[in-house]
Structures are given as structure tokens and as C-alpha cells.
Amino acid sequence: MVGKDVRATGVEVRPVAGHIGAEITGVDLTDDLDDAVIAAIRAALLRWKVVFFRGQRLDHAGHVALARRFGRPIAWPRRGSASPPDVPEIETTADRLELSGRYGMERAEWLHRRNDTLLHPWHSDWSNHLDPPAATMLRAETVPPYGGDTTWANLAAAYAGLSAPVRDFVDGLRAEHRLGVGYQPRPGHDAYVEHLLGHQTATAHPLVRVIPETGERVLFVNGFYVEQIIGLSRPESRAVLDMLLEQAVRPEYTVRFRWEPGSVAFWDNRATVHMAPRDAAHLDFPRTMHRVLIAGDVPTGVDGKPSEPLTGGPGGERP
């Protein structure tokens, strides 16, 4: 239900799935939004983990200005980025071209070598950092007429859905989040392995982190960055992580979004994992998206202890 304070702003929040996701209407994101509207959006984000807006007319400057109302946008590195040179906070991804030619590999080979399991593509952004982004704001410019959906999962609901003995077990564990996990090197020279060796970033994060604003515990798992739970053997880590990732992405904890030009998705990067489209690479349609990441803080576990750097530090290398 939408509270009276939300209705008074003209903002309407419509949940779209049982555990995660809500569509927000009554807001033109190009307006100079007052503090009450920003508070209503923030409350919906904390409750539903990802919120969606349709029919928006944001440009790059407006996108960054909107993100700034919720925190500090992160500037992207310039290395071969498709981002506009005058707006460093924007990352642009252009369908199949995004990974083509990267580190000397075409997209198909790149995906094959970095995706070692079916759960691997599920991730939160940059969790190898000591201070992963708090939130992500993604807007669609051009989308295919079909295919290209994004899916999110609610990590708070996933944690709550574990049995009490398993919750007690994972509350005290920490996991290593590391850039390049699961990557299968190419024979001979491999430019991506060189990149990993020169720009490695890894962090020991609590396997269960606490969201400061709500006190919620979330299952801080990430198929893209994690393969080792500290203190467990590699086979034990694999078994536990597979179990937890399967729990995190159970269909009842997920929402799938059909993009349209002008759609905006805004999600809590601390309390969700998401999976980019897996069904559009073979389609001859453009898909151009623009992303802004909002800076976060150092996660804290159930025991009150913060994450610790293993290699690198805050604001380290992106994938």
C-alpha cells in the first residue's frame, strides 16, 4: 500500500511482483523534484529494491543530476570507454558492441571464457571493491522490439527465506570478492590475464551484510565475483555458494523488466543481484543503455565488523 505522505507528493508506487520491484508514476524525472518526492522514491527503493519509471526524457546531464539527489555519482575510467567524454559519470553500453574486441576477443568468446557456471552472470556491481556502489540508475535509449529484458533478485527476501540453522551458519562467514573469478584463460598470451595481474582488486566481505537504513540482513552473494568463502575449502565453498546463489535467484524472489525507450530502472546495489539479458545477442536489433553508479560505503556484517581489503582499496578497478 502507498502511504498518505507518498500520495500527497503525487507519486504513485505500484508493486509489480511479490518480493521485489515497483513502478513509480506521477513523476517527471526532468523536473526539479522537491525533497518530498525524492524521499518518496528513496522509501520505495528501500522497500522494493528496484523501482521503474517509464516514458522519461532524461539526457546525460539530467541523468547525472538526478543521481546526484541520491548520492555521489562515480566517474568512470576512460580506458576505451563508450561513455561521453564530457560526462564521465555516464557509462554507455551498446548491445553486442559492448564486449566485441575487448582484450582481443569477440563477444562470444569473451562471454564463454568468463561465464563458468549458469549462476555466474548473476551479480551486483563492483562488489570486488571495498566500498561497492550503493545504487545503480540505468536508462534505456534504444531497445529491441522483443528480448533484452533485465532481471533482479531480492537478497533480503532470499536471506529471510533460509532456514534458521542456515542463517545462523552464514551470519558468521566472510567471502572473497575478486575481479576475474571463474575466467578461463586463453592458450598462450592472454591480454585479460595481464589486465587482472596489473589491476587486481579483492575484498573480504561479510556473507550477510546489514543495510544501515533498514537494519535488514541481506545475503551478500555474487556469482560474478565470488568463488571462495574464507575458512572453507574450495569444494565446501563451491557447494555452499551454489546453494546460496540458487536460493537468491529463486523465481519468487525475482522481477523481470521489459525495457522501452525512455525507461529508467533504479536499484539498490547492496540488496539485489541482477542478470543482464541473455536472449538478445543473436538478434539484429540495437540496444543502447546509459548507466550511472552511486557511491556506497564499506559493508558491515552481523557482527558489526566492516569489510577488509585484500588487494586494492576503495574505488578500485572495475571489471
Coordinates of C-alpha atoms in Angstrom, one line a residue:
M1 CA 0.0 0.0 0.0
V2 CA 1.1 3.6 -0.6
G3 CA 1.2 5.8 2.5
K4 CA -0.5 9.2 2.8
D5 CA 2.8 11.0 2.7
V6 CA 3.6 9.4 -0.7
R7 CA 0.2 10.2 -2.2
A8 CA 0.5 13.8 -1.1
T9 CA 3.5 14.2 -3.4
G10 CA 1.6 12.9 -6.5
V11 CA 3.9 9.9 -6.6
E12 CA 2.2 6.5 -7.0
V13 CA 4.1 3.3 -6.2
R14 CA 2.7 0.2 -7.8
P15 CA 4.4 -3.1 -6.8
V16 CA 4.9 -5.4 -9.8
A17 CA 6.0 -8.6 -8.0
G18 CA 5.5 -10.2 -4.6
H19 CA 9.0 -9.6 -3.2
I20 CA 10.8 -7.1 -5.4
G21 CA 10.1 -4.3 -7.9
A22 CA 7.7 -1.4 -8.2
E23 CA 6.7 1.0 -10.9
I24 CA 6.6 4.7 -10.0
T25 CA 4.3 7.1 -11.8
G26 CA 3.3 10.7 -11.3
V27 CA 7.0 11.8 -11.6
D28 CA 8.8 13.6 -14.5
L29 CA 12.4 13.0 -13.7
T30 CA 13.5 16.0 -15.8
D31 CA 11.7 18.3 -13.2
D32 CA 13.5 20.0 -10.3
L33 CA 12.0 17.4 -7.9
D34 CA 11.3 18.6 -4.4
D35 CA 12.7 16.9 -1.3
A36 CA 9.4 15.1 -0.6
V37 CA 9.3 13.4 -4.0
I38 CA 13.0 12.4 -3.6
A39 CA 12.1 10.9 -0.1
A40 CA 9.2 9.0 -1.6
I41 CA 11.4 7.5 -4.3
R42 CA 14.1 6.6 -1.7
A43 CA 11.5 4.9 0.5
A44 CA 10.1 2.9 -2.4
L45 CA 13.7 1.9 -3.3
L46 CA 14.4 0.7 0.2
R47 CA 11.1 -1.3 0.3
W48 CA 11.1 -2.8 -3.2
K49 CA 14.8 -2.8 -4.0
V50 CA 14.3 -1.8 -7.7
V51 CA 11.9 0.8 -9.0
F52 CA 11.0 1.6 -12.6
F53 CA 10.0 4.7 -14.4
R54 CA 8.6 4.8 -18.0
G55 CA 8.4 7.5 -20.7
Q56 CA 11.2 9.7 -19.3
R57 CA 13.1 12.2 -21.3
L58 CA 16.4 12.4 -19.5
D59 CA 19.6 13.4 -21.3
H60 CA 23.1 12.7 -19.9
A61 CA 23.2 15.9 -17.8
G62 CA 19.7 15.3 -16.4
H63 CA 20.6 11.7 -15.6
V64 CA 23.6 12.7 -13.6
A65 CA 21.8 15.5 -11.9
L66 CA 19.0 13.1 -10.8
A67 CA 21.5 10.5 -9.5
R68 CA 23.2 13.3 -7.5
R69 CA 20.0 13.8 -5.5
F70 CA 20.6 10.3 -4.1
G71 CA 24.3 10.3 -3.5
R72 CA 27.6 10.9 -5.3
P73 CA 27.8 9.6 -8.9
I74 CA 31.0 7.7 -9.7
A75 CA 33.2 8.9 -12.6
W76 CA 34.2 6.1 -15.0
P77 CA 37.7 5.4 -16.1
R78 CA 38.5 6.5 -19.6
R79 CA 40.1 3.3 -20.9
G80 CA 38.3 2.6 -24.2
S81 CA 35.0 3.6 -22.6
A82 CA 32.0 4.2 -24.7
S83 CA 31.0 6.9 -22.2
P84 CA 30.5 10.5 -23.5
P85 CA 33.9 12.3 -22.9
D86 CA 32.2 15.4 -21.3
V87 CA 30.1 13.4 -18.8
P88 CA 32.4 11.0 -17.0
E89 CA 29.7 9.7 -14.7
I90 CA 27.8 8.1 -17.6
E91 CA 28.7 4.6 -19.0
T92 CA 27.1 3.8 -22.3
T93 CA 26.7 0.2 -23.4
A94 CA 25.8 -0.6 -27.0
D95 CA 24.3 -4.0 -27.4
R96 CA 26.6 -6.6 -29.0
L97 CA 29.4 -4.0 -29.5
E98 CA 30.0 -3.6 -25.8
L99 CA 32.3 -6.5 -25.5
S100 CA 33.4 -7.0 -29.1
G101 CA 37.2 -6.8 -29.4
R102 CA 37.7 -6.4 -25.7
Y103 CA 41.1 -7.9 -24.7
G104 CA 41.4 -9.3 -28.2
M105 CA 38.3 -11.4 -28.1
E106 CA 34.9 -11.2 -29.8
R107 CA 31.9 -11.1 -27.6
A108 CA 31.0 -14.8 -27.9
E109 CA 34.5 -15.9 -26.8
W110 CA 34.6 -13.3 -24.0
L111 CA 31.3 -14.5 -22.5
H112 CA 32.3 -18.1 -22.9
R113 CA 35.6 -17.6 -21.0
R114 CA 34.3 -15.5 -18.2
N115 CA 31.0 -17.4 -17.5
D116 CA 31.9 -20.7 -15.9
T117 CA 28.6 -21.6 -14.4
L118 CA 24.9 -21.0 -15.0
L119 CA 24.8 -18.8 -11.8
H120 CA 27.9 -16.8 -12.7
P121 CA 26.0 -14.0 -14.6
W122 CA 24.0 -13.0 -11.5
H123 CA 25.9 -10.1 -9.8
S124 CA 25.8 -6.8 -8.0
D125 CA 28.0 -4.1 -9.5
W126 CA 31.7 -3.8 -8.4
S127 CA 31.5 -6.0 -5.3
N128 CA 35.2 -6.6 -5.6
H129 CA 35.6 -3.1 -4.2
L130 CA 35.9 -2.3 -0.5
D131 CA 33.1 0.2 -1.0
P132 CA 30.7 -1.2 -3.7
P133 CA 28.2 1.2 -5.3
A134 CA 25.1 1.8 -3.2
A135 CA 22.8 2.1 -6.2
T136 CA 22.6 1.9 -9.9
M137 CA 20.5 4.0 -12.2
L138 CA 20.1 2.7 -15.8
R139 CA 18.1 4.4 -18.6
A140 CA 17.2 3.0 -22.0
E141 CA 17.8 4.9 -25.2
T142 CA 17.2 2.2 -27.9
V143 CA 15.8 -1.3 -27.2
P144 CA 14.9 -4.3 -29.3
P145 CA 11.2 -4.8 -30.1
Y146 CA 11.4 -8.1 -28.1
G147 CA 14.1 -9.7 -25.9
G148 CA 16.7 -7.8 -23.9
D149 CA 14.9 -7.9 -20.5
T150 CA 16.8 -7.5 -17.2
T151 CA 16.1 -9.5 -14.1
W152 CA 16.7 -8.6 -10.4
A153 CA 16.6 -10.7 -7.2
N154 CA 15.9 -9.5 -3.7
L155 CA 18.8 -10.6 -1.4
A156 CA 16.9 -9.6 1.8
A157 CA 14.0 -11.9 0.9
A158 CA 16.5 -14.7 0.0
Y159 CA 18.2 -14.4 3.4
A160 CA 14.8 -14.4 5.2
G161 CA 13.8 -17.5 3.3
L162 CA 16.7 -19.6 4.6
S163 CA 16.1 -22.0 7.4
A164 CA 17.2 -20.7 10.9
P165 CA 20.1 -23.1 11.2
V166 CA 21.5 -22.0 7.8
R167 CA 21.0 -18.3 8.7
D168 CA 23.0 -18.8 11.9
F169 CA 25.7 -20.6 9.9
V170 CA 26.1 -17.9 7.2
D171 CA 25.8 -14.9 9.6
G172 CA 29.4 -15.5 10.8
L173 CA 31.0 -16.1 7.4
R174 CA 33.0 -13.9 5.1
A175 CA 33.7 -14.3 1.3
E176 CA 36.4 -13.2 -1.0
H177 CA 35.1 -10.9 -3.8
R178 CA 37.7 -10.8 -6.5
L179 CA 37.9 -9.5 -10.1
G180 CA 38.3 -12.3 -12.7
V181 CA 36.7 -15.1 -10.7
G182 CA 35.8 -18.1 -13.0
Y183 CA 37.6 -16.7 -16.0
Q184 CA 39.2 -19.4 -18.2
P185 CA 42.5 -18.1 -19.7
R186 CA 43.2 -18.3 -23.4
P187 CA 46.1 -20.5 -24.6
G188 CA 49.3 -18.6 -24.9
H189 CA 49.2 -14.8 -24.4
D190 CA 46.0 -13.5 -22.7
A191 CA 45.5 -9.8 -22.5
Y192 CA 42.8 -10.1 -19.9
V193 CA 45.1 -12.1 -17.6
E194 CA 47.6 -9.3 -17.9
H195 CA 44.9 -6.8 -17.0
L196 CA 44.0 -8.9 -13.9
L197 CA 47.6 -9.1 -12.7
G198 CA 48.1 -5.4 -13.1
H199 CA 44.7 -4.1 -11.8
Q200 CA 43.6 -6.7 -9.3
T201 CA 41.1 -5.7 -6.6
A202 CA 39.7 -8.1 -4.0
T203 CA 37.8 -7.6 -0.7
A204 CA 36.7 -9.9 2.2
H205 CA 33.1 -9.0 2.6
P206 CA 30.6 -10.4 5.2
L207 CA 28.4 -13.1 3.6
V208 CA 25.5 -11.4 5.3
R209 CA 25.6 -7.6 5.3
V210 CA 23.3 -5.2 7.2
I211 CA 21.6 -2.4 5.4
P212 CA 22.1 0.7 7.7
E213 CA 18.8 2.5 6.8
T214 CA 16.5 -0.5 7.5
G215 CA 18.6 -3.0 9.6
E216 CA 17.7 -5.7 7.1
R217 CA 20.1 -8.6 6.6
V218 CA 20.9 -9.4 3.0
L219 CA 22.6 -12.4 1.5
F220 CA 25.7 -10.8 0.0
V221 CA 26.4 -13.3 -2.7
N222 CA 27.6 -12.6 -6.2
G223 CA 28.2 -15.1 -9.0
F224 CA 30.5 -12.8 -10.9
Y225 CA 33.0 -12.1 -8.2
V226 CA 32.8 -14.8 -5.5
E227 CA 34.1 -18.4 -5.5
Q228 CA 35.8 -18.7 -2.1
I229 CA 34.3 -18.5 1.4
I230 CA 37.1 -17.7 3.8
G231 CA 37.9 -20.6 6.1
L232 CA 36.2 -23.2 3.9
S233 CA 37.9 -25.5 1.5
R234 CA 37.3 -24.9 -2.2
P235 CA 34.8 -27.8 -2.6
E236 CA 33.0 -26.6 0.5
S237 CA 32.9 -23.1 -0.8
R238 CA 31.5 -24.2 -4.1
A239 CA 28.8 -26.3 -2.5
V240 CA 27.7 -23.5 -0.1
L241 CA 27.9 -20.7 -2.7
D242 CA 25.9 -22.7 -5.2
M243 CA 23.2 -23.4 -2.6
L244 CA 23.1 -19.7 -1.6
L245 CA 23.0 -18.4 -5.2
E246 CA 20.3 -20.8 -6.1
Q247 CA 18.4 -19.5 -3.0
A248 CA 19.0 -15.9 -4.0
V249 CA 17.6 -16.3 -7.5
R250 CA 14.6 -18.4 -6.8
P251 CA 11.8 -17.2 -9.2
E252 CA 9.6 -15.9 -6.3
Y253 CA 12.4 -13.5 -5.3
T254 CA 12.8 -12.0 -8.7
V255 CA 11.3 -9.5 -11.1
R256 CA 11.9 -9.2 -14.9
F257 CA 11.6 -5.8 -16.6
R258 CA 10.6 -5.2 -20.2
W259 CA 12.5 -2.1 -21.4
E260 CA 11.1 0.6 -23.6
P261 CA 12.8 3.8 -24.9
G262 CA 12.8 6.3 -22.0
S263 CA 12.6 3.6 -19.3
V264 CA 14.7 4.1 -16.2
A265 CA 15.5 1.4 -13.6
F266 CA 16.9 2.4 -10.2
W267 CA 18.1 -0.3 -7.9
D268 CA 19.7 -0.9 -4.5
N269 CA 23.0 -2.5 -5.5
R270 CA 23.5 -3.6 -1.8
A271 CA 20.3 -5.6 -1.6
T272 CA 20.0 -7.1 -5.1
V273 CA 21.7 -9.1 -7.7
H274 CA 20.8 -8.7 -11.3
M275 CA 21.3 -10.5 -14.6
A276 CA 21.7 -8.7 -17.9
P277 CA 19.8 -10.0 -21.0
R278 CA 20.8 -13.5 -22.2
D279 CA 18.4 -13.7 -25.1
A280 CA 19.3 -10.8 -27.4
A281 CA 22.9 -11.4 -28.6
H282 CA 21.7 -13.2 -31.8
L283 CA 19.1 -10.6 -32.6
D284 CA 19.9 -7.9 -35.2
F285 CA 18.5 -5.0 -33.1
P286 CA 20.3 -2.2 -31.3
R287 CA 20.2 -1.9 -27.6
T288 CA 21.8 1.2 -26.2
M289 CA 21.7 1.9 -22.4
H290 CA 23.2 4.6 -20.1
R291 CA 24.3 3.8 -16.5
V292 CA 25.2 5.9 -13.5
L293 CA 26.6 4.3 -10.3
I294 CA 26.1 6.0 -7.0
A295 CA 29.0 5.7 -4.4
G296 CA 28.5 3.4 -1.4
D297 CA 30.1 2.8 1.9
V298 CA 32.0 -0.2 3.4
P299 CA 29.7 -3.1 4.2
T300 CA 29.2 -4.2 7.8
G301 CA 28.4 -7.7 8.9
V302 CA 26.0 -9.0 11.5
D303 CA 28.9 -8.9 14.0
G304 CA 29.3 -5.1 13.3
K305 CA 32.7 -5.6 11.7
P306 CA 33.4 -3.9 8.3
S307 CA 34.8 -5.5 5.2
E308 CA 38.5 -5.6 4.8
P309 CA 40.6 -5.1 1.6
L310 CA 42.7 -8.0 0.3
T311 CA 44.1 -6.3 -2.7
G312 CA 43.5 -2.7 -3.7
G313 CA 41.1 -0.4 -1.8
P314 CA 38.2 1.9 -2.1
G315 CA 37.2 2.9 -5.7
G316 CA 39.4 0.2 -7.2
E317 CA 39.4 -1.3 -10.7
R318 CA 36.2 -2.0 -12.5
P319 CA 35.7 -5.3 -14.4

